[in-house]
Tab-separated table of C-alpha atoms in Angstrom:
chain	number	residue	atom	x	y	z
A	1	MET	CA	220.310	123.107	334.061
A	2	ARG	CA	219.708	120.841	336.718
A	3	VAL	CA	220.136	121.606	340.463
A	4	VAL	CA	221.525	118.932	342.617
A	5	ILE	CA	220.417	119.959	345.899
A	6	TYR	CA	223.245	117.950	348.024
A	7	GLY	CA	221.545	118.374	351.891
A	8	VAL	CA	217.567	118.317	351.890
A	9	GLY	CA	217.230	120.342	355.302
A	10	ALA	CA	215.371	123.975	355.711
A	11	ILE	CA	217.510	125.482	353.706
A	12	GLY	CA	217.655	123.063	351.366
A	13	GLY	CA	213.972	121.713	351.117
A	14	ILE	CA	212.934	125.376	350.528
A	15	VAL	CA	215.155	125.682	347.515
A	16	GLY	CA	214.547	122.263	346.411
A	17	ALA	CA	210.424	122.988	346.983
A	18	ALA	CA	210.288	126.158	345.320
A	19	LEU	CA	212.641	125.487	342.372
A	20	ALA	CA	210.351	122.453	341.580
A	21	ARG	CA	207.627	123.962	341.612
A	22	SER	CA	208.409	126.740	339.124
A	23	GLY	CA	209.104	123.952	336.786
A	24	GLN	CA	213.194	123.496	337.572
A	25	ASP	CA	214.944	120.302	337.431
A	26	VAL	CA	215.821	119.228	340.306
A	27	ILE	CA	217.254	116.288	342.340
A	28	GLY	CA	217.690	116.069	345.670
A	29	ILE	CA	220.552	113.883	348.331
A	30	ALA	CA	218.878	113.157	351.420
A	31	ARG	CA	219.110	110.690	353.642
A	32	GLY	CA	217.196	108.620	356.339
A	33	ALA	CA	213.693	109.200	357.114
A	34	GLN	CA	213.990	112.373	355.071
A	35	LEU	CA	215.140	110.694	352.121
A	36	ASP	CA	212.478	108.350	352.692
A	37	ALA	CA	209.675	110.919	352.782
A	38	LEU	CA	210.536	112.667	349.308
A	39	GLN	CA	210.769	109.759	347.404
A	40	THR	CA	206.971	108.310	348.592
A	41	LYS	CA	205.273	111.414	348.861
A	42	GLY	CA	207.049	114.603	348.253
A	43	LEU	CA	207.890	117.792	350.201
A	44	THR	CA	205.776	120.208	351.839
A	45	LEU	CA	206.514	123.682	351.960
A	46	ARG	CA	204.451	125.738	354.624
A	47	ALA	CA	204.977	129.363	354.048
A	48	PRO	CA	203.006	132.707	355.513
A	49	GLY	CA	201.234	132.819	351.378
A	50	GLY	CA	200.179	129.177	351.902
A	51	THR	CA	201.163	125.344	351.623
A	52	PHE	CA	201.910	123.435	348.736
A	53	THR	CA	203.297	119.941	347.970
A	54	VAL	CA	205.849	119.140	345.310
A	55	PRO	CA	207.413	115.697	344.454
A	56	PHE	CA	210.791	116.079	342.810
A	57	ALA	CA	213.388	112.916	342.629
A	58	CYS	CA	215.676	112.081	345.392
A	59	VAL	CA	217.912	109.553	345.706
A	60	GLY	CA	220.651	108.694	349.015
A	61	SER	CA	224.133	109.929	347.689
A	62	PRO	CA	226.073	111.627	345.297
A	63	ALA	CA	226.578	108.393	343.751
A	64	GLU	CA	223.328	107.586	342.562
A	65	VAL	CA	223.319	110.736	340.723
A	66	GLU	CA	224.660	110.698	336.683
A	67	PHE	CA	226.588	113.625	336.426
A	68	ARG	CA	225.997	115.248	333.312
A	69	ALA	CA	227.012	118.992	331.436
A	70	GLY	CA	225.751	121.816	333.026
A	71	ASP	CA	224.671	120.290	336.244
A	72	ILE	CA	225.110	122.510	339.281
A	73	VAL	CA	225.536	121.729	343.353
A	74	CYS	CA	224.286	123.327	345.963
A	75	LEU	CA	225.781	122.288	349.615
A	76	ALA	CA	223.181	122.727	351.845
A	77	MET	CA	224.111	120.517	354.584
A	78	LYS	CA	225.296	121.810	358.312
A	79	SER	CA	229.484	123.231	357.967
A	80	GLN	CA	230.217	119.911	360.166
A	81	HIS	CA	229.057	118.084	357.508
A	82	THR	CA	230.925	119.429	354.739
A	83	GLU	CA	234.051	117.586	354.553
A	84	ALA	CA	232.424	114.032	354.367
A	85	ALA	CA	230.250	115.369	352.020
A	86	LEU	CA	232.262	116.896	349.741
A	87	GLU	CA	234.793	113.404	349.592
A	88	GLU	CA	231.475	111.519	348.526
A	89	LEU	CA	230.778	114.491	345.719
A	90	SER	CA	234.661	114.390	344.614
A	91	ARG	CA	234.305	110.951	343.670
A	92	VAL	CA	232.002	111.074	340.903
A	93	ALA	CA	231.037	114.715	340.368
A	94	PRO	CA	233.588	116.399	337.675
A	95	SER	CA	235.932	118.622	339.120
A	96	ASP	CA	235.287	121.502	336.974
A	97	THR	CA	231.189	121.063	338.350
A	98	ASP	CA	229.939	124.719	339.551
A	99	VAL	CA	229.251	124.423	343.415
A	100	PHE	CA	227.340	126.325	345.635
A	101	CYS	CA	227.587	126.779	349.342
A	102	LEU	CA	224.161	127.621	350.835
A	103	GLN	CA	225.875	127.486	354.187
A	104	ASN	CA	226.429	129.728	357.560
A	105	GLY	CA	230.010	130.314	358.193
A	106	ILE	CA	232.583	131.087	355.972
A	107	ALA	CA	234.579	127.829	355.870
A	108	ASN	CA	232.857	126.029	353.493
A	109	GLU	CA	234.211	127.858	350.271
A	110	ARG	CA	238.049	127.326	350.563
A	111	ARG	CA	237.141	124.046	351.516
A	112	ALA	CA	235.346	122.675	348.379
A	113	LEU	CA	237.574	125.189	346.078
A	114	ARG	CA	240.205	122.291	347.430
A	115	ARG	CA	238.526	119.802	345.000
A	116	PHE	CA	236.444	122.016	342.746
A	117	ALA	CA	237.584	125.124	340.588
A	118	ASN	CA	234.006	126.401	340.195
A	119	THR	CA	233.145	127.430	343.743
A	120	HIS	CA	230.554	129.992	344.523
A	121	GLY	CA	229.679	131.460	347.635
A	122	VAL	CA	225.558	132.197	348.499
A	123	THR	CA	225.092	134.527	351.723
A	124	VAL	CA	221.423	132.639	352.807
A	125	MET	CA	218.886	135.106	354.281
A	126	MET	CA	215.977	132.866	354.689
A	127	PRO	CA	213.917	132.093	358.259
A	128	GLY	CA	213.604	128.148	357.356
A	129	LEU	CA	212.659	125.457	360.027
A	130	TYR	CA	212.996	121.346	360.047
A	131	LEU	CA	211.953	119.284	362.360
A	132	GLN	CA	209.519	116.859	360.262
A	133	PRO	CA	210.848	114.612	357.490
A	134	GLY	CA	208.903	115.210	353.965
A	135	GLU	CA	207.843	119.453	355.344
A	136	VAL	CA	209.843	122.059	355.450
A	137	THR	CA	208.781	125.864	356.616
A	138	CYS	CA	209.590	129.309	355.597
A	139	PHE	CA	208.597	132.091	358.050
A	140	VAL	CA	209.028	135.313	355.622
A	141	ALA	CA	207.099	136.720	352.744
A	142	PRO	CA	206.494	137.959	349.687
A	143	CYS	CA	209.449	136.110	349.055
A	144	PHE	CA	211.146	132.687	350.196
A	145	GLY	CA	214.513	135.124	351.376
A	146	ILE	CA	217.201	136.872	349.725
A	147	PHE	CA	220.636	135.534	348.191
A	148	ASP	CA	223.668	137.032	347.236
A	149	ILE	CA	225.535	135.165	344.950
A	150	GLY	CA	229.285	134.950	343.378
A	151	LEU	CA	232.272	132.854	342.996
A	152	TYR	CA	234.207	132.772	346.334
A	153	THR	CA	237.324	134.112	344.373
A	154	GLY	CA	235.533	136.998	343.088
A	155	GLY	CA	233.100	138.224	340.599
A	156	SER	CA	230.850	136.095	338.880
A	157	ASN	CA	230.591	133.430	336.230
A	158	HIS	CA	227.613	132.200	333.979
A	159	ALA	CA	226.978	129.859	336.232
A	160	ASP	CA	225.898	132.567	339.246
A	161	ARG	CA	224.072	134.514	336.371
A	162	ALA	CA	221.774	131.143	335.521
A	163	PHE	CA	221.301	130.087	338.944
A	164	ALA	CA	220.149	133.468	340.067
A	165	GLU	CA	217.813	133.571	336.792
A	166	VAL	CA	215.645	130.315	338.380
A	167	LEU	CA	216.047	131.522	341.966
A	168	ASN	CA	214.171	134.513	340.932
A	169	GLN	CA	211.796	132.644	338.868
A	170	SER	CA	211.024	130.601	341.855
A	171	ASN	CA	210.257	133.344	344.183
A	172	ILE	CA	213.789	133.795	346.118
A	173	ALA	CA	215.633	136.964	345.389
A	174	ALA	CA	219.077	136.505	344.053
A	175	TYR	CA	221.648	139.106	343.563
A	176	LEU	CA	225.143	138.764	341.736
A	177	SER	CA	227.995	140.366	344.112
A	178	ASP	CA	231.570	141.119	343.092
A	179	ASP	CA	232.913	140.070	346.641
A	180	VAL	CA	230.278	137.456	347.862
A	181	MET	CA	232.714	136.916	351.098
A	182	VAL	CA	231.754	140.181	352.482
A	183	SER	CA	228.469	139.683	352.455
A	184	LYS	CA	228.804	135.853	354.108
A	185	ARG	CA	231.075	137.815	357.057
A	186	GLY	CA	227.805	139.649	357.415
A	187	LYS	CA	226.050	136.515	358.087
A	188	LEU	CA	228.358	135.128	360.026
A	189	LEU	CA	228.212	137.980	362.487
A	190	ILE	CA	224.732	137.581	362.936
A	191	ASN	CA	225.143	133.544	363.627
A	192	LEU	CA	227.222	134.400	366.407
A	193	GLY	CA	224.113	134.295	368.447
A	194	ASN	CA	222.624	131.078	367.818
A	195	ILE	CA	224.043	128.997	370.364
A	196	ILE	CA	223.266	131.608	372.689
A	197	GLU	CA	219.288	131.488	371.560
A	198	ALA	CA	220.111	127.648	371.954
A	199	ALA	CA	221.276	127.782	375.263
A	200	LEU	CA	218.861	130.053	376.760
A	201	GLY	CA	215.891	129.393	374.351
A	202	ARG	CA	213.781	131.025	371.865
A	203	GLY	CA	213.191	134.345	373.030
A	204	ALA	CA	214.507	134.609	376.399
A	205	ASP	CA	216.205	137.406	377.708
A	206	ALA	CA	219.973	137.527	376.757
A	207	GLY	CA	220.344	140.874	378.327
A	208	ASP	CA	223.272	142.413	376.271
A	209	LEU	CA	225.360	139.296	375.714
A	210	ARG	CA	224.499	138.953	371.824
A	211	GLU	CA	225.769	143.074	370.905
A	212	ARG	CA	229.068	142.001	373.282
A	213	VAL	CA	229.883	138.703	370.917
A	214	ARG	CA	228.869	140.049	367.765
A	215	ALA	CA	231.614	143.501	368.979
A	216	GLU	CA	233.964	140.823	369.413
A	217	GLY	CA	233.113	139.327	366.025
A	218	VAL	CA	233.511	142.832	364.737
A	219	ALA	CA	236.862	143.467	366.117
A	220	VAL	CA	238.505	140.321	364.860
A	221	LEU	CA	237.076	140.514	361.625
A	222	THR	CA	239.237	144.311	361.534
A	223	ALA	CA	242.140	142.599	363.359
A	224	ALA	CA	242.131	140.523	360.258
A	225	ASP	CA	241.741	143.176	357.732
A	226	LEU	CA	238.471	140.987	356.436
A	227	ASP	CA	235.062	143.757	355.458
A	228	TRP	CA	231.611	142.563	356.077
A	229	GLN	CA	228.694	143.869	355.160
A	230	ASP	CA	225.287	144.304	356.994
A	231	VAL	CA	222.557	142.051	356.338
A	232	GLY	CA	220.813	141.883	359.192
A	233	ALA	CA	218.239	144.453	360.028
A	234	GLY	CA	219.730	147.426	358.978
A	235	ASP	CA	219.676	145.815	355.089
A	236	ALA	CA	216.925	147.441	353.117
A	237	ARG	CA	215.863	144.434	350.966
A	238	ARG	CA	214.471	142.576	354.085
A	239	GLN	CA	211.580	145.759	354.424
A	240	LYS	CA	210.645	144.909	350.998
A	241	LEU	CA	211.276	141.002	350.075
A	242	MET	CA	211.379	139.495	353.994
A	243	LYS	CA	208.097	140.240	355.854
A	244	PRO	CA	208.130	138.239	358.844
A	245	GLY	CA	204.749	136.493	358.605
A	246	PRO	CA	202.789	133.314	360.707
A	247	VAL	CA	202.158	130.148	358.989
A	248	ASP	CA	199.126	128.292	360.655
A	249	GLY	CA	200.219	125.449	362.959
A	250	VAL	CA	203.802	125.629	362.620
A	251	PRO	CA	205.239	127.470	365.669
A	252	ARG	CA	208.618	128.842	364.971
A	253	GLY	CA	211.266	126.700	365.728
A	254	GLY	CA	214.588	128.989	366.765
A	255	GLY	CA	217.851	128.920	364.262
A	256	SER	CA	219.758	126.594	363.035
A	257	THR	CA	221.417	125.336	366.027
A	258	SER	CA	218.752	125.393	368.164
A	259	GLN	CA	216.762	123.149	365.224
A	260	SER	CA	219.586	120.622	365.669
A	261	LEU	CA	218.943	120.182	369.485
A	262	ILE	CA	215.818	119.972	368.957
A	263	ARG	CA	216.021	117.274	366.554
A	264	GLY	CA	218.826	114.959	368.816
A	265	ALA	CA	221.878	116.062	366.548
A	266	ASP	CA	225.425	114.462	367.911
A	267	THR	CA	227.272	117.463	366.108
A	268	LEU	CA	226.361	121.462	365.961
A	269	GLU	CA	227.917	124.004	363.525
A	270	THR	CA	229.192	126.009	366.173
A	271	PRO	CA	232.954	125.928	365.668
A	272	TYR	CA	232.053	127.347	362.353
A	273	LEU	CA	230.631	129.800	363.509
A	274	ASN	CA	231.842	131.076	366.702
A	275	GLY	CA	234.801	128.850	366.436
A	276	GLU	CA	235.372	130.417	363.026
A	277	ILE	CA	236.172	133.927	364.988
A	278	ALA	CA	238.177	132.157	367.592
A	279	LEU	CA	240.351	130.492	365.127
A	280	LEU	CA	240.727	134.137	363.560
A	281	ALA	CA	241.256	135.823	366.576
A	282	ARG	CA	244.118	133.195	366.924
A	283	LEU	CA	245.794	134.232	363.953
A	284	HIS	CA	245.749	137.437	364.353
A	285	GLY	CA	246.891	137.906	367.830
A	286	VAL	CA	243.722	139.530	369.013
A	287	PRO	CA	241.617	138.030	372.325
A	288	ALA	CA	237.637	136.637	371.487
A	289	PRO	CA	237.034	135.075	374.740
A	290	LEU	CA	233.435	135.041	374.609
A	291	ASN	CA	233.164	133.550	371.106
A	292	ALA	CA	236.214	131.190	372.419
A	293	ALA	CA	234.145	129.895	375.401
A	294	LEU	CA	230.686	129.820	373.157
A	295	THR	CA	232.528	127.347	370.760
A	296	ARG	CA	233.162	125.250	373.894
A	297	LEU	CA	229.795	125.553	375.447
A	298	ALA	CA	228.421	123.697	372.453
A	299	SER	CA	230.578	120.949	372.980
A	300	GLU	CA	229.139	120.953	376.697
A	301	LEU	CA	225.672	121.112	375.585
A	302	LEU	CA	225.989	118.052	373.380
A	303	ARG	CA	227.959	116.296	376.183
A	304	GLN	CA	225.106	116.436	378.699
A	305	GLY	CA	222.122	115.435	375.876
A	306	VAL	CA	220.373	118.715	376.978
A	307	GLY	CA	217.412	120.667	374.577
A	308	THR	CA	217.360	124.391	374.241
A	309	GLY	CA	216.691	126.531	377.284
A	310	SER	CA	218.616	124.268	379.066
A	311	LEU	CA	220.516	127.640	381.162
A	312	THR	CA	219.089	130.444	382.702
A	313	LEU	CA	221.026	133.720	381.430
A	314	ALA	CA	222.886	134.130	384.813
A	315	GLN	CA	223.994	130.587	384.575
A	316	LEU	CA	225.468	131.048	381.095
A	317	GLU	CA	227.028	133.987	381.990
A	318	ASP	CA	228.593	132.069	385.006
A	319	TRP	CA	229.975	129.417	382.589
A	320	LEU	CA	231.462	131.770	379.899
A	321	THR	CA	233.215	133.807	383.077
A	322	ALA	CA	234.630	130.200	384.104
A	323	HIS	CA	235.559	129.145	380.845
A	324	GLN	CA	236.960	131.699	378.759
A	325	THR	CA	240.332	131.456	377.300
A	326	PRO	CA	242.048	133.454	374.500
């Protein structure tokens, strides 16, 4: 089995480096300075347990990959880039390729299934950082993270079992799930706070805003008759396998949305996080004013070209009050 990592950012980078170090056949698809770094010096992974650098093959597009039987593809780009990535991938990869969505949100699997019959969800619990080309950081030990894996349509197949096996051999704890989207919805509830952190800055006081936004999300999932599983601090696996630890010389850079702002990205994944709750709310006739307003806030932060921590809590609360819609 060869693992194709499509999108070598924080998560794709940690997974690719871990797999390559264990001897797994890996090829990455990256772009820009990250592609240049991987092709010239390999990828450096920093973690509480130490630092290592590994080389693995990397190309600039799916068209440069000679797909073969047994390949699996891991989508690791942000959700807003999934549609374009799938369009490129579908031109060159066989339609029976096993595609794993290592992404936040719950919208990617449905889009992938339109093109690839064997589509898998992966709930990624892996605090990672990618700010410098050629370097990624993982902030937990003893494992690099915990993954729940299964077919988007339910159950699991041979590809899930094979992928879980190589992940476990690579210090990523992998678990097969009969209904992986239940787990992914639990992760979605956690990610609803990403845009709040980006607006206020990492570690800033958010009052009870995160709790209110999450409660709104729970109410919407309930109205939509969608089950979810706690994969946050209440997940006992975290206590044993994912203990936070310092990494020498690398401060925590915040969650994925904060990192996008720090890197100067021109899009954010918020429409597929808070916006997903707003969408479900509208489909099922229930209110989600906070998540709808936070989705609009992401566009406003990009329009203004500001970085993380650009608002105080009072300013954020005032903005949300002024921009709440059904």
